Coordinates of C-alpha atoms in Angstrom, one line a residue:
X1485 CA 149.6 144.2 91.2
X1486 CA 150.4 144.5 87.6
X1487 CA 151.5 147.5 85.9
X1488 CA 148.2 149.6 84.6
X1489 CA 147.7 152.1 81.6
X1490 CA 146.5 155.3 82.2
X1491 CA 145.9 157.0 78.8
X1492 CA 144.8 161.6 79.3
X1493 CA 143.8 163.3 76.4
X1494 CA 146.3 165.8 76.4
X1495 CA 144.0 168.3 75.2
X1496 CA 141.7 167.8 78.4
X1497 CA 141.1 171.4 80.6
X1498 CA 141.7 169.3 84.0
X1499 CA 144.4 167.2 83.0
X1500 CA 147.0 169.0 85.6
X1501 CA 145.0 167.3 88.4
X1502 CA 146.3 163.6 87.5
X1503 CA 149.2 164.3 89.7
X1504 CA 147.2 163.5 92.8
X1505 CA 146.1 160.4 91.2
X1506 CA 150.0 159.1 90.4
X1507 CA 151.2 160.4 94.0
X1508 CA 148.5 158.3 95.2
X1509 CA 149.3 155.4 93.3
X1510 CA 152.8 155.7 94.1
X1511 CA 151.9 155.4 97.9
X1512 CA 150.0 152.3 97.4
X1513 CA 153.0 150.9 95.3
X1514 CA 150.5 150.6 92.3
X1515 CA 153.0 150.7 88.8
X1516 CA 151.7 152.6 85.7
X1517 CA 152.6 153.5 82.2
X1518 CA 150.9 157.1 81.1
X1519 CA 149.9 157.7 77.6
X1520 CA 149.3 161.5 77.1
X1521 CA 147.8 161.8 73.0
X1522 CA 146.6 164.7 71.3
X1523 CA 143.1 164.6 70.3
X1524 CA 144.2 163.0 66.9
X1525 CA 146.2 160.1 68.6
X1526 CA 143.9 159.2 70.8
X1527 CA 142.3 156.1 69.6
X1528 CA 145.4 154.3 68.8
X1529 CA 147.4 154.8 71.6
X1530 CA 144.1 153.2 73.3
X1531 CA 144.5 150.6 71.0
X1532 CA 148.3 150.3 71.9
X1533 CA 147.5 150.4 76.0
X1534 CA 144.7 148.1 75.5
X1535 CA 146.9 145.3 74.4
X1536 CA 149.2 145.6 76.9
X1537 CA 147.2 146.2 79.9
X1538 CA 143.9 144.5 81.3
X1539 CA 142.9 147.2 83.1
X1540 CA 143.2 150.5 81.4
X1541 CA 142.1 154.2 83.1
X1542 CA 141.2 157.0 80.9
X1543 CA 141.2 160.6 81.4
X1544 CA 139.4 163.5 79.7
X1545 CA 135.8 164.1 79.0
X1546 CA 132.9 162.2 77.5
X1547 CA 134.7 162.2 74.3
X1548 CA 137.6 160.2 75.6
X1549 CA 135.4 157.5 77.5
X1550 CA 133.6 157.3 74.2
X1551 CA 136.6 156.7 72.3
X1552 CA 138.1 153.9 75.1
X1553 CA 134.6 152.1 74.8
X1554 CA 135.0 152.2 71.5
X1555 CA 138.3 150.5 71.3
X1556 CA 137.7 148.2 74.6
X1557 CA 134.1 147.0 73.9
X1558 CA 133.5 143.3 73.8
X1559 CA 137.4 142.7 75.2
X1560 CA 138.7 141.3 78.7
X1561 CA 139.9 145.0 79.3
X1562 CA 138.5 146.1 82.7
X1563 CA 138.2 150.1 82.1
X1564 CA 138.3 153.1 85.1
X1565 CA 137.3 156.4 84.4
X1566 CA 139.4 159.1 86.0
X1567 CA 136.9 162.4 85.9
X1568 CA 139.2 165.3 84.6
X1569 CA 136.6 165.7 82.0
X1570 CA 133.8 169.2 82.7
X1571 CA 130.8 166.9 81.9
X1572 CA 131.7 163.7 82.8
X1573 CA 127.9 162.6 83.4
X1574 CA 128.9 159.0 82.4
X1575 CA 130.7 158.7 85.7
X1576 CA 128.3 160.5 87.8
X1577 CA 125.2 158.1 86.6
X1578 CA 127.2 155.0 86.9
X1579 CA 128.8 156.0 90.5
X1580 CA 131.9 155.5 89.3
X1581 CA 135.2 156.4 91.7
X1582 CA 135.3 160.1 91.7
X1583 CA 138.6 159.9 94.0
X1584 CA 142.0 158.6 93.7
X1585 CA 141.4 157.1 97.0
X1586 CA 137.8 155.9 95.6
X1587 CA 139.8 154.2 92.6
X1588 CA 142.4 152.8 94.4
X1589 CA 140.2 150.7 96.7
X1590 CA 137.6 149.6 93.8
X1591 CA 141.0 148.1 91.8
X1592 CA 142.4 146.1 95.1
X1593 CA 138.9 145.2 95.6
X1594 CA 138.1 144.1 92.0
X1595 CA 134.5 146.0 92.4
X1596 CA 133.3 145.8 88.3
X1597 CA 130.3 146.3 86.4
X1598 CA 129.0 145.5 83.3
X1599 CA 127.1 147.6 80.8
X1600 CA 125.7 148.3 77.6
X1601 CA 126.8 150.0 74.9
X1602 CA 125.1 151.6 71.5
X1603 CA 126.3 151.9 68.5
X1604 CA 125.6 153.5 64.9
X1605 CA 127.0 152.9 61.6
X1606 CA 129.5 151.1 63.6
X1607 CA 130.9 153.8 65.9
X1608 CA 129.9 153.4 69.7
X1609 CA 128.4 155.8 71.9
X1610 CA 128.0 154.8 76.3
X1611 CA 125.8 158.1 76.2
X1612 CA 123.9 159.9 73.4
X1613 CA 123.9 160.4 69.2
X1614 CA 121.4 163.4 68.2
X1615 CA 120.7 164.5 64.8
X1616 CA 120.2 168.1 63.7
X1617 CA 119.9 171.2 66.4
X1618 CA 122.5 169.5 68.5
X1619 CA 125.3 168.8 66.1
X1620 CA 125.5 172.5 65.0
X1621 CA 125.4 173.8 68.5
X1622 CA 127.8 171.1 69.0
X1623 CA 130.1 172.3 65.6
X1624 CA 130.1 176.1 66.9
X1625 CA 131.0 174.7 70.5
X1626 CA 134.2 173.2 69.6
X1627 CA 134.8 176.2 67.6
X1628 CA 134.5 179.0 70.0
X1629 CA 136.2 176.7 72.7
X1630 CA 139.2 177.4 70.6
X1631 CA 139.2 181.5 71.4
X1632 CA 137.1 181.2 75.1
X1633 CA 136.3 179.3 78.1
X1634 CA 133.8 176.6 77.4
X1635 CA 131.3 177.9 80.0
X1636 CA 131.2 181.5 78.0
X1637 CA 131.2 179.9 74.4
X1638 CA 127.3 178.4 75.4
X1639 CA 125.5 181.4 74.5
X1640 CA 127.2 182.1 70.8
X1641 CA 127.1 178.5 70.1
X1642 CA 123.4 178.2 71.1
X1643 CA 121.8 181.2 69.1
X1644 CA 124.1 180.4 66.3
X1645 CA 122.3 176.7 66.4
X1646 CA 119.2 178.0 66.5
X1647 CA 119.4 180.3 63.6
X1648 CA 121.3 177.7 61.2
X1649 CA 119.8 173.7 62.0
X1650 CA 117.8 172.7 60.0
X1651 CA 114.4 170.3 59.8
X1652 CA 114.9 166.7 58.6
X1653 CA 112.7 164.4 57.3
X1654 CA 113.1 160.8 58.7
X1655 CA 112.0 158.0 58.8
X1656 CA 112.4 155.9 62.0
X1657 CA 112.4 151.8 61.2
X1658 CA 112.6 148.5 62.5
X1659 CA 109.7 144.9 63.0
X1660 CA 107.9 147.0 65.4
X1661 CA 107.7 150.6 64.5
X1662 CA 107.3 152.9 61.3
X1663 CA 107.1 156.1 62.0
X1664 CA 107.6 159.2 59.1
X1665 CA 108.2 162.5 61.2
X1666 CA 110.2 166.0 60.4
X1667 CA 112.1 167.4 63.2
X1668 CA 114.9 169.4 64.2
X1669 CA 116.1 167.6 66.9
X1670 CA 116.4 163.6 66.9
X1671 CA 118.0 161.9 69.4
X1672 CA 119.3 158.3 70.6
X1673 CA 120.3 157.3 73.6
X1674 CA 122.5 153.8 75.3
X1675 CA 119.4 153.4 77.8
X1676 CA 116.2 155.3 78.9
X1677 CA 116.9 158.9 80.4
X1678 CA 114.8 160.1 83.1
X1679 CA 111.1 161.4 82.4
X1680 CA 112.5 164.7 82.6
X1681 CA 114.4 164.7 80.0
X1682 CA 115.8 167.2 79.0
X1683 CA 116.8 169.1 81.7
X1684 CA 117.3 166.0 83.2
X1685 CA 120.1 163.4 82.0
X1686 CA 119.8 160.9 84.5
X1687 CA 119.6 157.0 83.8
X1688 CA 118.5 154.6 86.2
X1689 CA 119.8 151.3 84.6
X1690 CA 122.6 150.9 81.8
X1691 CA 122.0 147.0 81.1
X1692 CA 118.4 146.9 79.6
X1693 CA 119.9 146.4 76.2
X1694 CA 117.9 149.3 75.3
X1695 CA 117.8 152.1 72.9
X1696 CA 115.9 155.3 74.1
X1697 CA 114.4 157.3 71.1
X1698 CA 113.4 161.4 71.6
X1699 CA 112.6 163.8 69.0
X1700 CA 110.9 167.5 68.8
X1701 CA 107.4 167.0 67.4
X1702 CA 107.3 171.0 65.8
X1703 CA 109.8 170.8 63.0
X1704 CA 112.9 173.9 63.5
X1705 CA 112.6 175.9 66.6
X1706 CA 112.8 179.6 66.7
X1707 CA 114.5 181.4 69.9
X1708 CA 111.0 181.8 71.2
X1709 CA 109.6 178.2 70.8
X1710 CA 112.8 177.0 72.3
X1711 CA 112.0 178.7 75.6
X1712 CA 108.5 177.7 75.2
X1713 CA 108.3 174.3 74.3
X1714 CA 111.8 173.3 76.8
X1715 CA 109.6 174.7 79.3
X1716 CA 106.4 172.2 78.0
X1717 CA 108.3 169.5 77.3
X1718 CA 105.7 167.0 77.6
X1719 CA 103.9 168.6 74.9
X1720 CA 107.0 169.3 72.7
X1721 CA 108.8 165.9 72.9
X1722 CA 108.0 162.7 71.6
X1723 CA 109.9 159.5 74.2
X1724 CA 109.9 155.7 72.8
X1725 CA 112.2 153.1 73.3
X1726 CA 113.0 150.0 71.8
X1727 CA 114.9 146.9 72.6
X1728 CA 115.3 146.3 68.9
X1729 CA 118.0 148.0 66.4
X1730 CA 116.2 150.9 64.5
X1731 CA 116.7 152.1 61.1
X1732 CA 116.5 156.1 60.6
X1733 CA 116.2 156.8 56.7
X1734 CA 117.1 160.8 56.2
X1735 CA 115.1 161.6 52.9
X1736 CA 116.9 163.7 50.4
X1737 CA 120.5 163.3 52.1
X1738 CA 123.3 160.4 51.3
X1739 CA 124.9 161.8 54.8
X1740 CA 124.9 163.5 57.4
X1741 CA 126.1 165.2 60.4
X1742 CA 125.1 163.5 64.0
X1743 CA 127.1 163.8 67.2
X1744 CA 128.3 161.5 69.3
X1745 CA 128.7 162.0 73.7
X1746 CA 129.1 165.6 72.4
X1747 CA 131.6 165.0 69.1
X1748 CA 130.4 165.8 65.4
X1749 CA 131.0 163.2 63.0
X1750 CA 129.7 162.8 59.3
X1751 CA 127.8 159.5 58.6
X1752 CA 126.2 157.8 55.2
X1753 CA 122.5 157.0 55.3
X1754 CA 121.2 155.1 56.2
X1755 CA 121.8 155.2 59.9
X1756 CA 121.6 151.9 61.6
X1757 CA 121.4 152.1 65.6
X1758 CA 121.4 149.4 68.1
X1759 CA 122.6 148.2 71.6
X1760 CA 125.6 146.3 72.5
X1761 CA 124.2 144.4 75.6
X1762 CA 127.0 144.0 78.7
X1763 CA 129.6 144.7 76.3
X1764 CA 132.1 147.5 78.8
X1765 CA 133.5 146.0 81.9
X1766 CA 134.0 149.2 84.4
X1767 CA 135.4 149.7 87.9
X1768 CA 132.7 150.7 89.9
X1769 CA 132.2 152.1 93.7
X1770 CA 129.4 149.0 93.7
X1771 CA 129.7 146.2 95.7

């Protein structure tokens, strides 16, 4: 078998367990190269492991997959996920090899799958981009991770959120919808979550080469609408979807703040999203 890249985000809280993954590997005579970047380093040295190897395993959270999709999207790179992530709801949804046992046997076996991607302003997302409450709760998050545990820094980061977001104005676009709302949480997802969205995160299919729209219908949320209308959801959120890419016009800002699988980013307006359809080649449990 050919020699395969395995890239961990150095930074990642689980990254000690990849030792059972290698001693595995080693058993079953499988040869590797390991890449361990920092945070800052990690796109190119995905860019460096992609042209060297065709099939390419990642470790971290949903950051890091996002960032390998991003650099391994429309390519003949064949991509594994190894979960040493917290959150890694990307390879729970897709049943992705959990195991390095599980792994092992979907690479000998050449089990793949191919799925969709999104993308906006030219970055690419495999789960989620949300504008306004989100991205500050997701701002204070990284920023509290820095002094706590990440289970402990929820609460800060949440009630700072909902004191600071703010309400946009936008404007949501393309041939077969025009829609003017203001809202404090927008959000865009590679597929259609669940109904029961949002305390559910589930998707049932990742190749309908479709965008899922949601957004809060009541502007900013206080601490006691929160509760409320999370708790109401049907009446709180609006859910459309479209197979087309869509337009969001931000009135009175030239950019903005969104997140991406969990990360901030700044991006100019307007914000242009669509799908990528079967763009990511995965190793799957699958048959």
């Amino acid at each position: 078998m050919e020699n395969i890249g395995i890239v961990i985000n150095s930074q990642s809280k689980n990254a000690a367990s990849l030792s059972g993954y290698l001693t595995a590997f080693t058993e079953r005579n499988i040869s590797y190269t390991i890449y361990k970047p920092s945070p800052d380093e990690l796109n190119d040295s995905i860019k460096k492991a992609r042209n060297r190897h065709s099939i390419l395993l990642v470790g971290g959270g949903d950051g890091t997959i996002r960032a390998a999709a991003q650099e391994c999207i429309c390519s003949p790179v064949i991509l594994g996920v190894l979960p040493l992530g917290t959150m890694n709801h990307f390879a729970k949804e897709l049943n992705l090899p959990q195991t390095p046992d599980e792994i092992i046997k979907a690479i000998e076996n050449k089990k793949t799958v191919q799925i969709d991607t999104a993308e906006v302003n030219g970055s690419v997302f495999v789960n989620n981009s949300s504008i306004g409450f989100y991205p500050s709760f997701a701002k204070k998050l990284d920023y509290y991770k820095k002094f706590y545990n990440k289970w402990l820094c929820y609460i800060p980061s949440l009630w700072h959120a909902l004191k600071k977001h703010k309400a946009f104005s936008l404007t949501l676009q393309n041939r077969k919808l025009s829609r003017s709302i203001d809202t404090s949480f927008l959000m865009i997802s590679n597929n259609l979550y669940t109904y029961e969205f949002p305390f559910s995160v589930k998707r049932i299919n990742f190749s309908n080469a479709q965008l899922g729209i949601y957004y809060y219908k009541y502007g900013k949320m206080q601490l006691l609408q929160f509760i409320h209308y999370f708790f109401n959801k049907k009446e709180s959120f609006e859910i459309l979807s479209s197979k087309l890419p869509m337009e969001i016009h931000i009135h009175n800002h030239s950019q903005i703040t969104l997140s991406l699988d969990g990360e901030t980013m700044v991006k100019n307006t307007p914000l242009l999203y669509k799908s990528i359809p079967n763009s990511l080649t995965l190793i799957t449990n699958n048959p």
